[in-house]
């Protein structure tokens, strides 16, 4: 049903004030280095450059409108004619409007249940207007999270659950701890990112 | 201050293809040995198995060696050694260990100091140890009847030593306590916990490639490129 035409990594704003969060410009730079060998994924610093932290749904809205603005204008022979008679499902007349889907770990679905963490209206907008692709990690049963929520159940056709067979327990938390303890993280993240971390003395455990 | 024992880690296996998990074994093992304070890891060797091992889906050794070489381009301490794969026939692990250990001894620098010719009873250059690096599941295979020769198991743990990195679902201490030989030389069997429970395996990679799925970020880009250029693991029998 789908053709994935691009990927965007949007590092969070510094004002999110998460523990041990290094400055956004570093996190953006590291993502850029990591994506050097990707021909379809990019990092977008827009969210991190805003004056304050913003809710996920606002980031989705921004990138979706950017996506729409960047669509090529139709300059075909029927330019100017009414398209009201376009047959059902015709991909010929209208360029398909791209959908922007939130890609995340399936554990995010669980956080929807945390009181006061997400606004109900936002959860609804995310699953109704955009859609989600949730990749399962060990220890999470995403179907459970969906069946436990009326909104998620209603839009479950728009929540794509992906099994990741390589049960990868790799997390940024693990990486930061290993770096702090002087252990090797080679082959867990791209070499260019490891080099950057060392050159900028990040994650050494010294508070600054 | 007591000086550390130099160690070279040898990993045998199919490496069909080599993955980031194989490479992690070396990094994790080196960190572990250094943390004991007793060892200094001075090198690592990847020794892909001989084609005559006739394992299912094993691609030609020269490919497996080439892929390992590409994967190791960014490593400053691990190398691939094609010796095992170039022999006329498959050989038991202990023979590969013996070969590389004697190569190691042959390559030791000769002492050419002022006391050349005098007895060196005081400070011999520490003789490097060659240890077999493997997943902890190998310890379990020692129990499989007729798979390993008893004498070989003993030589491996007594003369060389092992560094076993645990994978999910294996309890290596159990394998040791279930074997008299392993228990006797358990001081020479280093068990390393790999906290990133990585289920990544060459089997998974081959299947994914066969099904046209992405394996990017699971093995080095240079290896993926090689696989595509040489049309490996496409599922066509040849």
Tab-separated table of C-alpha atoms in Angstrom:
chain	number	residue	atom	x	y	z
A	1	UNK	CA	0.000	0.000	0.000
A	2	UNK	CA	2.837	2.369	0.695
A	3	UNK	CA	6.029	3.695	-0.779
A	4	UNK	CA	8.373	5.284	1.728
A	5	UNK	CA	9.853	8.355	0.057
A	6	UNK	CA	11.803	9.814	2.936
A	7	UNK	CA	12.723	9.749	6.591
A	8	UNK	CA	13.267	12.576	9.056
A	9	UNK	CA	15.097	12.480	12.364
A	10	UNK	CA	14.011	15.360	14.573
A	11	UNK	CA	16.127	15.713	17.707
A	12	UNK	CA	14.266	17.177	20.674
A	13	UNK	CA	14.711	20.735	21.877
A	14	UNK	CA	17.205	21.358	24.698
A	15	UNK	CA	14.389	22.856	26.752
A	16	UNK	CA	12.945	19.386	27.195
A	17	UNK	CA	15.499	19.284	30.002
A	18	UNK	CA	16.004	15.574	30.036
A	19	UNK	CA	18.807	14.368	32.286
A	20	UNK	CA	22.185	14.138	30.549
A	21	UNK	CA	20.865	15.696	27.349
A	22	UNK	CA	23.797	17.189	25.470
A	23	UNK	CA	23.333	20.408	23.510
A	24	UNK	CA	21.083	20.117	20.485
A	25	UNK	CA	23.705	21.248	18.002
A	26	UNK	CA	25.804	18.222	19.030
A	27	UNK	CA	22.901	15.817	18.726
A	28	UNK	CA	22.026	17.227	15.321
A	29	UNK	CA	25.652	17.025	14.181
A	30	UNK	CA	25.922	13.418	15.318
A	31	UNK	CA	22.729	12.471	13.517
A	32	UNK	CA	23.995	14.167	10.393
A	33	UNK	CA	27.209	12.147	10.559
A	34	UNK	CA	25.281	8.949	11.154
A	35	UNK	CA	23.119	9.625	8.107
A	36	UNK	CA	25.988	10.300	5.711
A	37	UNK	CA	25.552	6.874	4.181
A	38	UNK	CA	21.776	6.989	3.955
A	39	UNK	CA	20.186	7.995	0.698
A	40	UNK	CA	16.710	8.557	2.116
A	41	UNK	CA	16.872	9.681	5.747
A	42	UNK	CA	17.806	13.190	6.881
A	43	UNK	CA	18.071	15.071	10.139
A	44	UNK	CA	15.928	18.200	10.516
A	45	UNK	CA	17.011	20.632	13.239
A	46	UNK	CA	13.798	22.702	13.098
A	47	UNK	CA	12.332	21.316	16.336
A	48	UNK	CA	15.615	21.766	18.196
A	49	UNK	CA	15.972	25.351	16.982
A	50	UNK	CA	12.633	26.580	18.306
A	51	UNK	CA	12.568	28.863	21.329
A	52	UNK	CA	11.008	26.163	23.471
A	53	UNK	CA	10.105	22.528	23.601
A	54	UNK	CA	7.047	21.642	21.547
A	55	UNK	CA	4.623	18.767	21.601
A	56	UNK	CA	5.071	15.992	19.078
A	57	UNK	CA	1.861	16.786	17.243
A	58	UNK	CA	3.159	20.271	16.450
A	59	UNK	CA	6.315	18.816	14.969
A	60	UNK	CA	4.177	16.504	12.848
A	61	UNK	CA	2.012	19.423	11.679
A	62	UNK	CA	5.089	21.452	10.751
A	63	UNK	CA	6.758	18.734	8.752
A	64	UNK	CA	3.529	17.764	7.071
A	65	UNK	CA	2.906	21.290	5.848
A	66	UNK	CA	6.519	21.480	4.680
A	67	UNK	CA	5.924	18.249	2.788
A	68	UNK	CA	2.809	19.653	1.135
A	69	UNK	CA	4.589	22.874	0.215
A	70	UNK	CA	7.355	20.941	-1.476
A	71	UNK	CA	5.032	18.929	-3.717
A	72	UNK	CA	5.622	19.489	-7.429
A	73	UNK	CA	2.882	21.538	-9.140
A	74	UNK	CA	0.881	19.559	-11.736
A	75	UNK	CA	1.762	20.946	-15.145
A	76	UNK	CA	0.043	18.340	-17.294
A	77	UNK	CA	-2.233	18.778	-20.303
A	78	UNK	CA	-5.333	18.905	-18.101
A	79	UNK	CA	-3.986	21.743	-16.015
A	80	UNK	CA	-6.830	24.133	-15.278
A	81	UNK	CA	-9.629	21.649	-15.949
A	82	UNK	CA	-11.933	20.572	-13.193
A	83	UNK	CA	-10.992	17.287	-11.630
A	84	UNK	CA	-14.406	16.560	-10.197
A	85	UNK	CA	-14.947	13.540	-12.367
A	86	UNK	CA	-11.755	11.808	-11.387
A	87	UNK	CA	-12.579	8.117	-11.041
A	88	UNK	CA	-12.268	6.468	-7.646
A	89	UNK	CA	-8.738	5.519	-6.727
A	90	UNK	CA	-7.256	7.158	-9.767
A	91	UNK	CA	-3.613	7.842	-9.155
A	92	UNK	CA	-3.346	9.195	-12.624
A	93	UNK	CA	-4.883	12.595	-12.226
A	94	UNK	CA	-3.863	13.733	-8.769
A	95	UNK	CA	-0.334	13.315	-7.451
A	96	UNK	CA	-0.739	11.228	-4.305
A	97	UNK	CA	-0.492	13.385	-1.219
A	98	UNK	CA	2.275	12.003	0.931
A	99	UNK	CA	1.417	10.906	4.431
A	100	UNK	CA	3.655	11.735	7.332
A	101	UNK	CA	3.786	8.990	9.913
A	102	UNK	CA	5.282	9.044	13.353
A	103	UNK	CA	7.960	6.367	13.645
A	104	UNK	CA	8.720	5.236	17.164
A	105	UNK	CA	9.345	2.308	19.441
A	106	UNK	CA	6.236	0.467	20.512
A	107	UNK	CA	6.957	1.612	24.077
A	108	UNK	CA	5.656	5.048	23.089
A	109	UNK	CA	2.185	3.515	22.744
A	110	UNK	CA	2.460	2.601	26.388
A	111	UNK	CA	3.301	6.169	27.383
A	112	UNK	CA	-0.059	7.256	25.962
A	113	UNK	CA	-1.533	5.720	29.104
A	114	UNK	CA	0.618	7.777	31.460
A	115	UNK	CA	-1.637	10.360	33.104
A	116	UNK	CA	-1.016	13.940	32.004
A	117	UNK	CA	1.811	13.057	29.674
A	118	UNK	CA	-0.074	13.416	26.397
A	119	UNK	CA	-3.123	15.517	25.614
A	120	UNK	CA	-6.041	13.292	24.527
A	121	UNK	CA	-6.683	15.560	21.562
A	122	UNK	CA	-3.085	15.183	20.459
A	123	UNK	CA	-3.139	11.401	20.668
A	124	UNK	CA	-6.232	11.450	18.533
A	125	UNK	CA	-4.731	13.791	15.981
A	126	UNK	CA	-1.587	11.694	15.767
A	127	UNK	CA	-3.388	8.436	15.064
A	128	UNK	CA	-6.232	9.924	13.041
A	129	UNK	CA	-4.572	12.565	10.857
A	130	UNK	CA	-1.051	11.184	10.617
A	131	UNK	CA	-0.641	7.557	11.655
A	132	UNK	CA	2.083	5.684	13.474
A	133	UNK	CA	4.644	3.025	12.730
A	134	UNK	CA	5.654	1.338	15.977
A	135	UNK	CA	8.611	-1.005	16.097
A	136	UNK	CA	8.431	-3.517	18.890
A	137	UNK	CA	11.158	-3.868	21.455
A	138	UNK	CA	11.663	-6.737	23.870
A	139	UNK	CA	9.283	-6.803	26.788
A	140	UNK	CA	6.519	-4.793	25.172
A	141	UNK	CA	3.261	-6.127	23.838
A	142	UNK	CA	1.984	-3.346	21.628
A	143	UNK	CA	-1.350	-5.006	20.844
A	144	UNK	CA	-2.090	-4.791	24.549
A	145	UNK	CA	-1.554	-1.048	24.583
A	146	UNK	CA	-3.905	-0.626	21.643
A	147	UNK	CA	-6.686	-2.758	23.070
A	148	UNK	CA	-6.372	-0.849	26.353
A	149	UNK	CA	-7.281	2.456	24.720
A	150	UNK	CA	-10.495	3.420	22.951
A	151	UNK	CA	-8.811	5.996	20.721
A	152	UNK	CA	-6.029	3.632	19.686
A	153	UNK	CA	-8.503	0.856	18.997
A	154	UNK	CA	-10.588	3.124	16.832
A	155	UNK	CA	-7.614	4.086	14.651
A	156	UNK	CA	-5.682	0.853	14.882
A	157	UNK	CA	-5.716	0.560	11.075
A	158	UNK	CA	-3.487	3.619	11.170
A	159	UNK	CA	-1.066	2.148	13.701
A	160	UNK	CA	1.375	-0.159	11.977
A	161	UNK	CA	3.054	-2.612	14.336
A	162	UNK	CA	6.420	-3.816	13.147
A	163	UNK	CA	8.243	-6.728	14.649
A	164	UNK	CA	11.984	-6.251	14.883
A	165	UNK	CA	13.358	-9.789	14.930
A	166	UNK	CA	16.807	-8.699	15.999
A	167	UNK	CA	15.867	-8.131	19.632
A	168	UNK	CA	18.102	-5.230	20.086
A	169	UNK	CA	18.509	-4.007	23.631
A	170	UNK	CA	20.790	-1.280	22.399
A	171	UNK	CA	19.791	2.080	23.858
A	172	UNK	CA	21.335	5.521	24.124
A	173	UNK	CA	21.309	5.060	27.885
A	174	UNK	CA	23.500	1.998	27.498
A	175	UNK	CA	25.844	3.876	25.176
A	176	UNK	CA	26.208	6.837	27.547
A	177	UNK	CA	26.974	4.516	30.447
A	178	UNK	CA	29.520	2.506	28.462
A	179	UNK	CA	31.272	5.684	27.302
A	180	UNK	CA	31.314	7.002	30.832
A	181	UNK	CA	32.984	3.772	31.968
A	182	UNK	CA	35.530	3.896	29.173
A	183	UNK	CA	34.129	0.856	27.402
A	184	UNK	CA	34.076	0.380	23.679
A	185	UNK	CA	30.897	1.228	21.740
A	186	UNK	CA	32.374	0.402	18.361
A	187	UNK	CA	29.933	-1.362	16.019
A	188	UNK	CA	26.981	-0.077	18.093
A	189	UNK	CA	26.911	3.312	16.462
A	190	UNK	CA	28.550	4.680	13.325
A	191	UNK	CA	32.296	5.310	13.584
A	192	UNK	CA	31.839	8.943	12.560
A	193	UNK	CA	29.585	9.488	15.580
A	194	UNK	CA	32.055	7.817	17.951
A	195	UNK	CA	34.821	10.052	16.597
A	196	UNK	CA	32.653	13.134	17.103
A	197	UNK	CA	31.867	12.122	20.681
A	198	UNK	CA	35.543	11.719	21.479
A	199	UNK	CA	36.594	14.938	19.770
A	200	UNK	CA	33.982	16.933	21.688
A	201	UNK	CA	34.458	15.091	24.955
A	202	UNK	CA	30.788	14.179	25.257
A	203	UNK	CA	29.341	11.652	27.674
A	204	UNK	CA	32.433	11.499	29.866
A	205	UNK	CA	30.433	11.784	33.057
A	206	UNK	CA	31.757	15.226	33.993
A	207	UNK	CA	28.852	17.569	34.634
A	208	UNK	CA	29.332	20.874	32.907
B	1	UNK	CA	53.874	-3.337	39.486
B	2	UNK	CA	53.004	-6.675	37.982
B	3	UNK	CA	52.892	-6.413	34.247
B	4	UNK	CA	49.944	-7.609	32.282
B	5	UNK	CA	49.919	-10.769	30.238
B	6	UNK	CA	49.655	-9.993	26.529
B	7	UNK	CA	46.739	-11.731	24.892
B	8	UNK	CA	45.642	-12.316	21.327
B	9	UNK	CA	42.016	-13.292	20.773
B	10	UNK	CA	41.227	-15.848	18.064
B	11	UNK	CA	37.693	-16.286	16.777
B	12	UNK	CA	36.891	-19.252	14.579
B	13	UNK	CA	33.623	-19.633	12.765
B	14	UNK	CA	31.817	-19.504	9.471
B	15	UNK	CA	31.499	-15.713	9.300
B	16	UNK	CA	28.872	-16.294	6.666
B	17	UNK	CA	28.660	-13.289	6.560
B	18	UNK	CA	30.521	-11.401	9.229
B	19	UNK	CA	28.188	-9.147	11.248
B	20	UNK	CA	28.462	-6.327	13.766
B	21	UNK	CA	27.774	-8.918	16.451
B	22	UNK	CA	31.004	-10.764	15.601
B	23	UNK	CA	32.900	-7.524	15.756
B	24	UNK	CA	31.294	-6.646	19.113
B	25	UNK	CA	32.567	-9.932	20.575
B	26	UNK	CA	36.102	-8.683	20.189
B	27	UNK	CA	35.413	-5.257	21.686
B	28	UNK	CA	33.504	-6.660	24.633
B	29	UNK	CA	36.122	-9.350	25.294
B	30	UNK	CA	38.955	-6.848	25.184
B	31	UNK	CA	37.247	-4.503	27.639
B	32	UNK	CA	36.549	-7.422	29.965
B	33	UNK	CA	40.121	-8.721	29.979
B	34	UNK	CA	41.494	-5.236	30.525
B	35	UNK	CA	39.166	-4.721	33.465
B	36	UNK	CA	40.568	-7.802	35.206
B	37	UNK	CA	43.831	-5.914	35.438
B	38	UNK	CA	45.697	-9.054	34.435
B	39	UNK	CA	45.750	-8.856	30.681
B	40	UNK	CA	46.581	-6.584	27.814
B	41	UNK	CA	44.924	-7.532	24.554
B	42	UNK	CA	47.458	-6.931	21.795
B	43	UNK	CA	45.581	-8.341	18.830
B	44	UNK	CA	42.585	-10.144	17.429
B	45	UNK	CA	42.303	-12.721	14.676
B	46	UNK	CA	39.244	-13.729	12.706
B	47	UNK	CA	39.718	-17.164	11.158
B	48	UNK	CA	36.931	-18.106	8.762
B	49	UNK	CA	36.315	-21.841	8.513
B	50	UNK	CA	37.459	-23.972	5.594
B	51	UNK	CA	34.959	-24.612	2.754
B	52	UNK	CA	35.342	-28.331	3.397
B	53	UNK	CA	33.434	-27.906	6.624
B	54	UNK	CA	30.492	-28.196	4.211
B	55	UNK	CA	28.043	-26.260	6.282
B	56	UNK	CA	24.753	-25.514	4.554
B	57	UNK	CA	24.726	-22.196	2.640
B	58	UNK	CA	28.428	-21.597	3.267
B	59	UNK	CA	29.681	-19.258	0.566
B	60	UNK	CA	33.196	-19.697	-0.810
B	61	UNK	CA	35.970	-18.943	1.655
B	62	UNK	CA	37.570	-16.255	-0.475
B	63	UNK	CA	34.301	-14.286	-0.215
B	64	UNK	CA	34.065	-14.756	3.528
B	65	UNK	CA	37.655	-13.686	3.947
B	66	UNK	CA	37.135	-10.669	1.677
B	67	UNK	CA	34.054	-9.598	3.616
B	68	UNK	CA	35.859	-9.907	6.932
B	69	UNK	CA	38.715	-7.849	5.551
B	70	UNK	CA	36.291	-5.105	4.511
B	71	UNK	CA	34.579	-5.231	7.886
B	72	UNK	CA	37.917	-4.826	9.651
B	73	UNK	CA	39.099	-1.829	7.640
B	74	UNK	CA	38.243	0.458	10.523
B	75	UNK	CA	39.765	-1.725	13.220
B	76	UNK	CA	43.260	-1.008	14.422
B	77	UNK	CA	43.756	-4.291	16.269
B	78	UNK	CA	41.738	-7.078	14.626
B	79	UNK	CA	42.710	-8.834	11.416
B	80	UNK	CA	41.413	-11.654	9.300
B	81	UNK	CA	43.725	-14.618	8.731
B	82	UNK	CA	42.867	-16.864	5.795
B	83	UNK	CA	45.278	-19.643	6.783
B	84	UNK	CA	42.612	-22.021	8.091
B	85	UNK	CA	40.433	-21.473	5.022
B	86	UNK	CA	43.362	-22.099	2.670
B	87	UNK	CA	44.282	-25.532	4.010
B	88	UNK	CA	43.508	-28.598	1.909
B	89	UNK	CA	40.877	-29.725	4.353
B	90	UNK	CA	38.881	-28.707	7.373
B	91	UNK	CA	40.853	-28.788	10.623
B	92	UNK	CA	39.901	-28.966	14.256
B	93	UNK	CA	39.882	-25.760	16.266
B	94	UNK	CA	42.768	-26.860	18.465
B	95	UNK	CA	45.006	-27.123	15.387
B	96	UNK	CA	44.116	-23.604	14.356
B	97	UNK	CA	44.997	-22.445	17.874
B	98	UNK	CA	48.326	-24.295	17.767
B	99	UNK	CA	49.184	-22.767	14.408
B	100	UNK	CA	48.440	-19.208	15.411
B	101	UNK	CA	50.159	-19.600	18.735
B	102	UNK	CA	53.380	-20.763	17.123
B	103	UNK	CA	53.130	-17.910	14.607
B	104	UNK	CA	52.747	-15.565	17.559
B	105	UNK	CA	55.844	-16.949	19.256
B	106	UNK	CA	57.830	-16.765	16.014
B	107	UNK	CA	56.964	-13.117	15.607
B	108	UNK	CA	58.184	-12.091	19.056
B	109	UNK	CA	60.950	-9.503	18.894
B	110	UNK	CA	64.427	-10.880	19.591
B	111	UNK	CA	66.096	-9.244	22.584
B	112	UNK	CA	69.101	-7.305	21.254
B	113	UNK	CA	70.020	-5.388	24.368
B	114	UNK	CA	73.400	-4.830	26.018
B	115	UNK	CA	73.105	-8.082	27.906
B	116	UNK	CA	72.703	-10.081	24.724
B	117	UNK	CA	74.124	-13.495	25.392
B	118	UNK	CA	73.733	-13.324	29.162
B	119	UNK	CA	71.124	-15.305	31.051
B	120	UNK	CA	67.740	-13.578	31.052
B	121	UNK	CA	66.368	-14.994	34.241
B	122	UNK	CA	65.230	-11.607	35.482
B	123	UNK	CA	62.857	-10.128	32.951
B	124	UNK	CA	61.735	-12.302	30.068
B	125	UNK	CA	59.386	-10.624	27.621
B	126	UNK	CA	55.961	-11.853	28.656
B	127	UNK	CA	54.892	-14.664	26.351
B	128	UNK	CA	51.612	-13.757	24.735
B	129	UNK	CA	48.664	-16.041	25.311
B	130	UNK	CA	46.298	-16.968	22.531
B	131	UNK	CA	42.729	-17.341	23.701
B	132	UNK	CA	39.763	-18.727	21.866
B	133	UNK	CA	37.041	-16.087	21.621
B	134	UNK	CA	33.559	-17.428	21.103
B	135	UNK	CA	29.946	-17.218	22.090
B	136	UNK	CA	29.117	-18.982	25.326
B	137	UNK	CA	27.010	-21.390	23.282
B	138	UNK	CA	30.230	-23.077	22.191
B	139	UNK	CA	30.703	-24.251	25.770
B	140	UNK	CA	27.431	-26.070	25.401
B	141	UNK	CA	28.572	-27.824	22.249
B	142	UNK	CA	31.398	-29.409	24.261
B	143	UNK	CA	28.692	-31.662	25.703
B	144	UNK	CA	27.496	-32.862	22.293
B	145	UNK	CA	28.646	-36.458	21.917
B	146	UNK	CA	31.400	-36.978	19.332
B	147	UNK	CA	31.582	-33.351	18.344
B	148	UNK	CA	34.793	-32.505	20.163
B	149	UNK	CA	37.657	-34.785	21.162
B	150	UNK	CA	38.081	-34.797	24.953
B	151	UNK	CA	41.805	-34.262	24.562
B	152	UNK	CA	41.156	-31.212	22.431
B	153	UNK	CA	38.745	-29.664	24.907
B	154	UNK	CA	41.376	-30.127	27.573
B	155	UNK	CA	44.115	-28.602	25.471
B	156	UNK	CA	41.933	-25.631	24.597
B	157	UNK	CA	41.102	-24.782	28.207
B	158	UNK	CA	44.414	-25.802	29.688
B	159	UNK	CA	47.013	-24.590	27.221
B	160	UNK	CA	45.175	-21.691	25.622
B	161	UNK	CA	42.099	-20.503	27.481
B	162	UNK	CA	38.752	-19.208	26.368
B	163	UNK	CA	36.821	-15.974	26.431
B	164	UNK	CA	33.113	-16.746	26.127
B	165	UNK	CA	30.618	-13.977	25.510
B	166	UNK	CA	27.150	-14.810	26.688
B	167	UNK	CA	24.201	-14.726	24.331
B	168	UNK	CA	20.577	-14.662	25.335
B	169	UNK	CA	19.229	-17.961	26.552
B	170	UNK	CA	22.519	-19.468	27.558
B	171	UNK	CA	23.754	-19.972	31.081
B	172	UNK	CA	27.463	-20.557	30.656
B	173	UNK	CA	28.136	-21.286	34.324
B	174	UNK	CA	25.823	-24.252	33.944
B	175	UNK	CA	27.894	-25.643	31.087
B	176	UNK	CA	31.056	-25.309	33.140
B	177	UNK	CA	29.677	-26.960	36.250
B	178	UNK	CA	28.361	-29.791	34.094
B	179	UNK	CA	31.835	-30.760	32.923
B	180	UNK	CA	34.783	-31.953	34.996
B	181	UNK	CA	37.367	-30.626	32.548
B	182	UNK	CA	35.772	-27.213	32.304
B	183	UNK	CA	35.409	-26.978	36.051
B	184	UNK	CA	39.061	-27.824	36.527
B	185	UNK	CA	40.204	-25.054	34.210
B	186	UNK	CA	37.453	-22.556	34.875
B	187	UNK	CA	40.004	-19.960	35.893
B	188	UNK	CA	41.033	-20.070	32.250
B	189	UNK	CA	37.499	-19.631	30.925
B	190	UNK	CA	36.527	-16.000	31.038
B	191	UNK	CA	32.787	-15.435	30.949
B	192	UNK	CA	31.791	-12.075	29.589
B	193	UNK	CA	28.326	-10.653	29.854
B	194	UNK	CA	27.178	-8.777	26.772
B	195	UNK	CA	24.549	-6.390	28.097
B	196	UNK	CA	23.270	-5.548	24.627
B	197	UNK	CA	21.407	-8.835	24.190
B	198	UNK	CA	22.064	-9.085	20.545
B	199	UNK	CA	20.091	-11.663	18.679
B	200	UNK	CA	21.862	-10.693	15.502
B	201	UNK	CA	23.124	-13.769	13.697
B	202	UNK	CA	24.506	-14.561	10.263
B	203	UNK	CA	21.499	-16.837	9.761
B	204	UNK	CA	19.182	-13.890	10.301
B	205	UNK	CA	21.201	-11.796	7.873
B	206	UNK	CA	21.123	-14.464	5.156
B	207	UNK	CA	17.377	-14.855	5.524
B	208	UNK	CA	16.763	-11.111	5.424
B	209	UNK	CA	18.915	-10.722	2.310
B	210	UNK	CA	17.134	-13.602	0.663
B	211	UNK	CA	13.814	-11.877	1.343
B	212	UNK	CA	15.062	-8.552	0.039
B	213	UNK	CA	14.998	-6.883	3.451
B	214	UNK	CA	17.412	-4.230	4.586
B	215	UNK	CA	20.390	-5.273	6.697
B	216	UNK	CA	21.845	-1.781	6.876
B	217	UNK	CA	23.315	-0.960	10.294
B	218	UNK	CA	23.560	-4.709	11.144
B	219	UNK	CA	26.808	-5.194	9.304
B	220	UNK	CA	29.337	-2.758	7.881
B	221	UNK	CA	28.255	-0.942	4.706
B	222	UNK	CA	31.340	-2.203	2.853
B	223	UNK	CA	30.238	-5.793	3.491
B	224	UNK	CA	26.700	-5.096	2.289
B	225	UNK	CA	28.093	-3.553	-0.888
B	226	UNK	CA	30.318	-6.588	-1.439
B	227	UNK	CA	27.383	-8.956	-0.955
B	228	UNK	CA	25.316	-7.060	-3.522
B	229	UNK	CA	28.157	-6.783	-6.029
B	230	UNK	CA	28.848	-10.510	-5.840
B	231	UNK	CA	25.204	-11.534	-5.675
B	232	UNK	CA	25.675	-13.528	-2.491
B	233	UNK	CA	22.877	-14.859	-0.290
B	234	UNK	CA	20.194	-14.358	-2.907
B	235	UNK	CA	18.713	-17.750	-2.268
B	236	UNK	CA	19.691	-19.181	-5.670
B	237	UNK	CA	21.591	-22.403	-5.233
B	238	UNK	CA	24.700	-22.487	-7.318
